[in-house]
């Protein structure tokens, strides 16, 4: 994680930081709970809550579904 508190980061950085702390595989509820526990913004919580109810294998299975500007290498 970066030194910036989660709520003060851009939405992309918030999501990136949160997804990197998840124990995979994870379902939507685990993603939302991790974001809530990290103090993510309401926008990030809404994005994650809007994901389909399913299990996600890894970061790469989540990022294409989020309306955000992730670049390559997010999971590294």
N, CA, C and O atoms as a MOPAC input file, in Angstrom:
PM7 MOZYME 1SCF
protein

 N      0.83300 1    -1.17100 1     0.00000 1
 C      0.00000 1     0.00000 1     0.00000 1
 C      0.88400 1     1.24300 1     0.00000 1
 O      2.01300 1     1.22200 1     0.49000 1
 N      0.36700 1     2.28400 1    -0.54000 1
 C      1.10200 1     3.54400 1    -0.55300 1
 C      0.98500 1     4.21400 1     0.80300 1
 O      0.25800 1     3.73900 1     1.67500 1
 N      1.69900 1     5.31700 1     0.98200 1
 C      1.63800 1     6.03700 1     2.23000 1
 C      0.42100 1     6.92900 1     2.34300 1
 O      0.18500 1     7.49800 1     3.40900 1
 N     -0.35500 1     7.07300 1     1.29200 1
 C     -1.53300 1     7.93900 1     1.29200 1
 C     -2.72700 1     7.16300 1     1.83300 1
 O     -2.97500 1     6.03800 1     1.39900 1
 N     -3.46800 1     7.74100 1     2.76700 1
 C     -4.67300 1     7.04900 1     3.23700 1
 C     -5.63500 1     6.78600 1     2.08200 1
 O     -5.78500 1     7.61600 1     1.18500 1
 N     -6.27600 1     5.63800 1     2.11400 1
 C     -7.15900 1     5.20300 1     1.02500 1
 C     -8.15800 1     6.28700 1     0.59200 1
 O     -8.26000 1     6.54500 1    -0.60700 1
 N     -8.89700 1     6.93200 1     1.49800 1
 C     -9.91000 1     7.88300 1     1.01500 1
 C     -9.33100 1     9.08200 1     0.26600 1
 O    -10.04700 1     9.73800 1    -0.49100 1
 N     -8.05000 1     9.37600 1     0.46500 1
 C     -7.43300 1    10.52000 1    -0.19700 1
 C     -6.83000 1    10.16800 1    -1.55500 1
 O     -6.37200 1    11.05800 1    -2.27200 1
 N     -6.82100 1     8.90700 1    -1.91500 1
 C     -6.25900 1     8.47500 1    -3.19200 1
 C     -7.29700 1     8.62100 1    -4.30500 1
 O     -8.49500 1     8.74400 1    -4.05000 1
 N     -6.80000 1     8.60300 1    -5.55300 1
 C     -7.72100 1     8.56900 1    -6.68600 1
 C     -8.50100 1     7.25500 1    -6.63900 1
 O     -8.09500 1     6.30600 1    -5.96800 1
 N     -9.60800 1     7.21100 1    -7.34900 1
 C    -10.42400 1     5.99400 1    -7.36700 1
 C     -9.61200 1     4.81000 1    -7.87300 1
 O     -9.69000 1     3.72300 1    -7.30100 1
 N     -8.83600 1     4.99800 1    -8.93300 1
 C     -8.02500 1     3.89900 1    -9.46300 1
 C     -7.06200 1     3.36900 1    -8.41900 1
 O     -6.92400 1     2.15500 1    -8.26200 1
 N     -6.39200 1     4.26400 1    -7.70200 1
 C     -5.43600 1     3.82400 1    -6.68500 1
 C     -6.13700 1     3.15700 1    -5.51200 1
 O     -5.62600 1     2.18200 1    -4.96000 1
 N     -7.29400 1     3.66700 1    -5.12500 1
 C     -8.05200 1     3.02300 1    -4.04900 1
 C     -8.36100 1     1.57800 1    -4.41900 1
 O     -8.11800 1     0.66000 1    -3.63600 1
 N     -8.89700 1     1.39000 1    -5.61400 1
 C     -9.27800 1     0.04300 1    -6.05100 1
 C     -8.04800 1    -0.84300 1    -6.16000 1
 O     -8.07700 1    -1.99500 1    -5.72900 1
 N     -6.97800 1    -0.32600 1    -6.72600 1
 C     -5.74500 1    -1.09400 1    -6.85800 1
 C     -5.23600 1    -1.54200 1    -5.49400 1
 O     -4.90000 1    -2.71200 1    -5.30700 1
 N     -5.17900 1    -0.62000 1    -4.54600 1
 C     -4.68800 1    -0.95600 1    -3.20800 1
 C     -5.57900 1    -1.99300 1    -2.53900 1
 O     -5.08600 1    -2.92900 1    -1.91100 1
 N     -6.87700 1    -1.82800 1    -2.67200 1
 C     -7.80600 1    -2.76800 1    -2.05100 1
 C     -7.68000 1    -4.14800 1    -2.67000 1
 O     -7.59800 1    -5.14200 1    -1.94800 1
 N     -7.66300 1    -4.22700 1    -3.99900 1
 C     -7.59300 1    -5.52700 1    -4.66600 1
 C     -6.29800 1    -6.26500 1    -4.35600 1
 O     -6.26800 1    -7.49500 1    -4.36300 1
 N     -5.24100 1    -5.53200 1    -4.08700 1
 C     -3.97100 1    -6.17800 1    -3.77200 1
 C     -3.94100 1    -6.75600 1    -2.35900 1
 O     -3.03600 1    -7.52300 1    -2.03200 1
 N     -4.91300 1    -6.40300 1    -1.51400 1
 C     -4.96300 1    -6.94100 1    -0.15700 1
 C     -5.89300 1    -8.13800 1    -0.03400 1
 O     -5.94000 1    -8.77600 1     1.01800 1
 N     -6.62800 1    -8.45200 1    -1.08300 1
 C     -7.63300 1    -9.52000 1    -1.05300 1
 C     -6.95800 1   -10.88600 1    -1.08400 1
 O     -5.94700 1   -11.08400 1    -1.75800 1
 N     -7.54100 1   -11.82700 1    -0.33600 1
 C     -7.14500 1   -13.23800 1    -0.45000 1
 C     -8.01700 1   -13.84600 1    -1.53900 1
 O     -9.23500 1   -13.94000 1    -1.39100 1
 N     -7.38600 1   -14.25500 1    -2.62800 1
 C     -8.11500 1   -14.77500 1    -3.77900 1
 C     -8.22600 1   -16.27600 1    -3.68900 1
 O     -7.33000 1   -16.89800 1    -3.12000 1
 N     -9.27000 1   -16.90400 1    -4.21300 1
 C    -10.44000 1   -16.29800 1    -4.85300 1
 C    -11.30800 1   -15.58500 1    -3.82100 1
 O    -11.24100 1   -15.86600 1    -2.62400 1
 N    -12.12100 1   -14.65700 1    -4.31500 1
 C    -12.99400 1   -13.86600 1    -3.45100 1
 C    -14.30900 1   -13.59000 1    -4.16800 1
 O    -14.35600 1   -13.49300 1    -5.39500 1
 N    -15.37300 1   -13.46500 1    -3.38400 1
 C    -16.66200 1   -13.10700 1    -3.97900 1
 C    -16.87900 1   -11.60400 1    -3.84500 1
 O    -16.08100 1   -10.89600 1    -3.23100 1
 N    -17.96600 1   -11.13800 1    -4.42900 1
 C    -18.25800 1    -9.70400 1    -4.41900 1
 C    -18.34200 1    -9.16400 1    -3.00200 1
 O    -17.83300 1    -8.07800 1    -2.72700 1
 N    -18.97000 1    -9.89600 1    -2.10300 1
 C    -19.11400 1    -9.41900 1    -0.72600 1
 C    -17.75500 1    -9.21800 1    -0.06200 1
 O    -17.57000 1    -8.25600 1     0.68400 1
 N    -16.81100 1   -10.10400 1    -0.32100 1
 C    -15.47100 1    -9.96500 1     0.24900 1
 C    -14.78400 1    -8.71200 1    -0.29200 1
 O    -14.07600 1    -8.02200 1     0.44200 1
 N    -14.99300 1    -8.42000 1    -1.57200 1
 C    -14.39500 1    -7.22200 1    -2.16600 1
 C    -14.98000 1    -5.95800 1    -1.53400 1
 O    -14.24700 1    -5.03300 1    -1.18700 1
 N    -16.29800 1    -5.93000 1    -1.39000 1
 C    -16.96200 1    -4.76000 1    -0.80300 1
 C    -16.54300 1    -4.59800 1     0.65600 1
 O    -16.27400 1    -3.48400 1     1.10600 1
 N    -16.48600 1    -5.69600 1     1.39000 1
 C    -16.09000 1    -5.62100 1     2.79600 1
 C    -14.65500 1    -5.13300 1     2.94900 1
 O    -14.36600 1    -4.33700 1     3.84300 1
 N    -13.75400 1    -5.60000 1     2.08900 1
 C    -12.36500 1    -5.14700 1     2.14600 1
 C    -12.28000 1    -3.65100 1     1.87300 1
 O    -11.51900 1    -2.93600 1     2.52500 1
 N    -13.05800 1    -3.18700 1     0.91400 1
 C    -13.06900 1    -1.75500 1     0.59000 1
 C    -13.62800 1    -0.94600 1     1.75400 1
 O    -13.08100 1     0.09800 1     2.10900 1
 N    -14.70000 1    -1.42300 1     2.33700 1
 C    -15.31500 1    -0.72000 1     3.47600 1
 C    -14.33100 1    -0.66500 1     4.64900 1
 O    -14.17200 1     0.37600 1     5.28600 1
 N    -13.67400 1    -1.79300 1     4.92700 1
 C    -12.71800 1    -1.84900 1     6.03600 1
 C    -11.51500 1    -0.94100 1     5.80000 1
 O    -10.91000 1    -0.44600 1     6.75100 1
 N    -11.16900 1    -0.72200 1     4.53400 1
 C    -10.03000 1     0.13700 1     4.19400 1
 C    -10.41400 1     1.61300 1     4.20500 1
 O     -9.55200 1     2.48400 1     4.09300 1
 N    -11.71300 1     1.89100 1     4.33900 1
 C    -12.16000 1     3.27700 1     4.34200 1
 C    -12.29300 1     3.86700 1     2.95400 1
 O    -12.14300 1     5.07500 1     2.76900 1
 N    -12.57400 1     3.01700 1     1.97500 1
 C    -12.70000 1     3.47500 1     0.59000 1
 C    -13.85500 1     4.46300 1     0.44400 1
 O    -14.78600 1     4.48200 1     1.24900 1
 N    -13.76900 1     5.27600 1    -0.59700 1
 C    -14.80100 1     6.26900 1    -0.87700 1
 C    -16.10900 1     5.58400 1    -1.27400 1
 O    -16.12900 1     4.41000 1    -1.64400 1
 N    -17.18800 1     6.34300 1    -1.18800 1
 C    -18.49500 1     5.82100 1    -1.59600 1
 C    -18.50900 1     5.42500 1    -3.05900 1
 O    -19.19100 1     4.46900 1    -3.43200 1
 N    -17.76400 1     6.14600 1    -3.90300 1
 C    -17.69300 1     5.80900 1    -5.33500 1
 C    -17.09000 1     4.42300 1    -5.53700 1
 O    -17.58300 1     3.63600 1    -6.34600 1
 N    -16.02900 1     4.13100 1    -4.80300 1
 C    -15.38400 1     2.82400 1    -4.92900 1
 C    -16.31100 1     1.73700 1    -4.39900 1
 O    -16.44700 1     0.68100 1    -5.01800 1
 N    -16.94200 1     1.98400 1    -3.27000 1
 C    -17.88200 1     0.99900 1    -2.72800 1
 C    -19.00700 1     0.71900 1    -3.72100 1
 O    -19.40600 1    -0.43200 1    -3.89600 1
 N    -19.51700 1     1.75600 1    -4.36800 1
 C    -20.59000 1     1.57600 1    -5.35000 1
 C    -20.11000 1     0.77900 1    -6.55300 1
 O    -20.83700 1    -0.07400 1    -7.06200 1
 N    -18.89200 1     1.04800 1    -7.01300 1
 C    -18.34600 1     0.29500 1    -8.15600 1
 C    -18.23900 1    -1.18900 1    -7.82200 1
 O    -18.64700 1    -2.04000 1    -8.61300 1
 N    -17.68900 1    -1.49700 1    -6.64900 1
 C    -17.51900 1    -2.89700 1    -6.27400 1
 C    -18.86400 1    -3.55500 1    -5.99600 1
 O    -19.05800 1    -4.72700 1    -6.31900 1
 N    -19.78600 1    -2.82100 1    -5.40500 1
 C    -21.10500 1    -3.36700 1    -5.12000 1
 C    -21.88600 1    -3.62900 1    -6.40100 1
 O    -22.81400 1    -4.43800 1    -6.40900 1
 N    -21.51500 1    -2.95000 1    -7.48100 1
 C    -22.16700 1    -3.15100 1    -8.76600 1
 C    -21.65800 1    -4.35000 1    -9.54900 1
 O    -22.18800 1    -4.66300 1   -10.61500 1
 N    -20.64500 1    -5.02000 1    -9.03700 1
 C    -20.11700 1    -6.20100 1    -9.72000 1
 C    -21.12100 1    -7.34400 1    -9.65500 1
 O    -21.92900 1    -7.41200 1    -8.72900 1
 N    -21.07100 1    -8.24600 1   -10.64000 1
 C    -21.94900 1    -9.42300 1   -10.59300 1
 C    -21.63200 1   -10.29400 1    -9.37500 1
 O    -20.48400 1   -10.38000 1    -8.93700 1
 N    -22.67700 1   -10.93900 1    -8.83600 1
 C    -22.50900 1   -11.88300 1    -7.72100 1
 C    -21.83800 1   -13.14200 1    -8.26500 1
 O    -22.47400 1   -13.95400 1    -8.93700 1
 N    -20.56300 1   -13.29300 1    -7.96900 1
 C    -19.83300 1   -14.48000 1    -8.40100 1
 C    -18.50600 1   -14.52200 1    -7.65500 1
 O    -18.13900 1   -13.57400 1    -6.96200 1
 N    -17.79500 1   -15.63100 1    -7.80600 1
 C    -16.44700 1   -15.73500 1    -7.25300 1
 C    -15.46800 1   -15.24600 1    -8.30400 1
 O    -15.60400 1   -15.54800 1    -9.49000 1
 N    -14.47500 1   -14.48300 1    -7.85100 1
 C    -13.44600 1   -13.95100 1    -8.73400 1
 C    -12.12500 1   -14.62700 1    -8.39500 1
 O    -11.73100 1   -14.69600 1    -7.23100 1
 N    -11.44500 1   -15.12400 1    -9.42700 1
 C    -10.21300 1   -15.88000 1    -9.22500 1
 C     -9.04800 1   -15.00000 1    -8.80100 1
 O     -8.21000 1   -15.40700 1    -7.99600 1
 N     -9.00000 1   -13.77200 1    -9.35600 1
 C     -7.85500 1   -12.90300 1    -9.10800 1
 C     -8.18300 1   -11.47900 1    -9.54100 1
 O     -9.28800 1   -11.19500 1   -10.00300 1
 N     -7.20900 1   -10.59400 1    -9.38400 1
 C     -7.39900 1    -9.18800 1    -9.75200 1
 C     -7.80500 1    -9.06100 1   -11.21500 1
 O     -8.67100 1    -8.25500 1   -11.55700 1
 N     -7.17900 1    -9.85500 1   -12.07400 1
 C     -7.44800 1    -9.75800 1   -13.50900 1
 C     -8.89500 1   -10.11100 1   -13.85600 1
 O     -9.39500 1    -9.69300 1   -14.90100 1
 N     -9.56300 1   -10.86400 1   -13.00800 1
 C    -10.96300 1   -11.20500 1   -13.29000 1
 C    -11.92200 1   -10.10500 1   -12.83200 1
 O    -13.09500 1   -10.11800 1   -13.20300 1
 N    -11.43500 1    -9.15000 1   -12.02600 1
 C    -12.27000 1    -8.06900 1   -11.51900 1
 C    -12.10300 1    -6.78700 1   -12.32900 1
 O    -13.08900 1    -6.13300 1   -12.66800 1
 N    -10.87300 1    -6.43200 1   -12.63700 1
 C    -10.60700 1    -5.12000 1   -13.22500 1
 C    -11.34100 1    -4.84400 1   -14.54000 1
 O    -11.74300 1    -3.70000 1   -14.75200 1
 N    -11.54100 1    -5.81000 1   -15.43000 1
 C    -12.28000 1    -5.47300 1   -16.66100 1
 C    -13.73900 1    -5.10000 1   -16.40200 1
 O    -14.37500 1    -4.46800 1   -17.24600 1
 N    -14.27000 1    -5.48300 1   -15.25000 1
 C    -15.67900 1    -5.23400 1   -14.94100 1
 C    -15.90000 1    -3.90900 1   -14.23300 1
 O    -17.04100 1    -3.48500 1   -14.05200 1
 N    -14.82400 1    -3.25600 1   -13.83200 1
 C    -14.93400 1    -1.99600 1   -13.10200 1
 C    -14.77000 1    -0.84500 1   -14.08200 1
 O    -13.84000 1    -0.84000 1   -14.88700 1
 N    -15.66100 1     0.11900 1   -14.01800 1
 C    -15.59200 1     1.29600 1   -14.88800 1
 C    -14.51200 1     2.22600 1   -14.43800 1
 O    -14.79400 1     3.27000 1   -13.85000 1
 N    -13.26400 1     1.86500 1   -14.70500 1
 C    -12.11800 1     2.62700 1   -14.22600 1
 C    -11.02300 1     2.59000 1   -15.29000 1
 O    -11.15300 1     1.90100 1   -16.30200 1
 N     -9.97400 1     3.31500 1   -15.05900 1
 C     -8.90000 1     3.40800 1   -16.05300 1
 C     -7.66000 1     2.63700 1   -15.63600 1
 O     -6.56200 1     3.19200 1   -15.62200 1
 N     -7.82000 1     1.37300 1   -15.29900 1
 C     -6.65700 1     0.58200 1   -14.91400 1
 C     -5.73600 1     0.38500 1   -16.10400 1
 O     -6.18300 1     0.17900 1   -17.23200 1
 N     -4.46100 1     0.45000 1   -15.83200 1
 C     -3.46100 1     0.18400 1   -16.85200 1
 C     -2.95900 1    -1.23300 1   -16.70700 1
 O     -3.30800 1    -1.92300 1   -15.74900 1
 N     -2.14500 1    -1.67600 1   -17.64500 1
 C     -1.58200 1    -3.01900 1   -17.54900 1
 C     -0.66900 1    -3.10800 1   -16.33300 1
 O     -0.05700 1    -2.12100 1   -15.92500 1
 N     -0.58900 1    -4.28700 1   -15.77100 1
 C      0.31500 1    -4.49400 1   -14.66600 1
 C     -0.28500 1    -4.22500 1   -13.30300 1
 O      0.44800 1    -4.15600 1   -12.31700 1
 N     -1.60400 1    -4.07000 1   -13.21600 1
 C     -2.24000 1    -3.77900 1   -11.95000 1
 C     -1.94900 1    -4.88000 1   -10.93600 1
 O     -1.70000 1    -4.59300 1    -9.76500 1
 N     -1.97700 1    -6.10600 1   -11.36500 1
 C     -1.78400 1    -7.21600 1   -10.44500 1
 C     -0.35300 1    -7.52300 1   -10.09200 1
 O     -0.08600 1    -8.48800 1    -9.37600 1
 N      0.56600 1    -6.73000 1   -10.57500 1
 C      1.96600 1    -7.02700 1   -10.28500 1
 C      2.46900 1    -6.20800 1    -9.13300 1
 O      3.63300 1    -6.33000 1    -8.75100 1

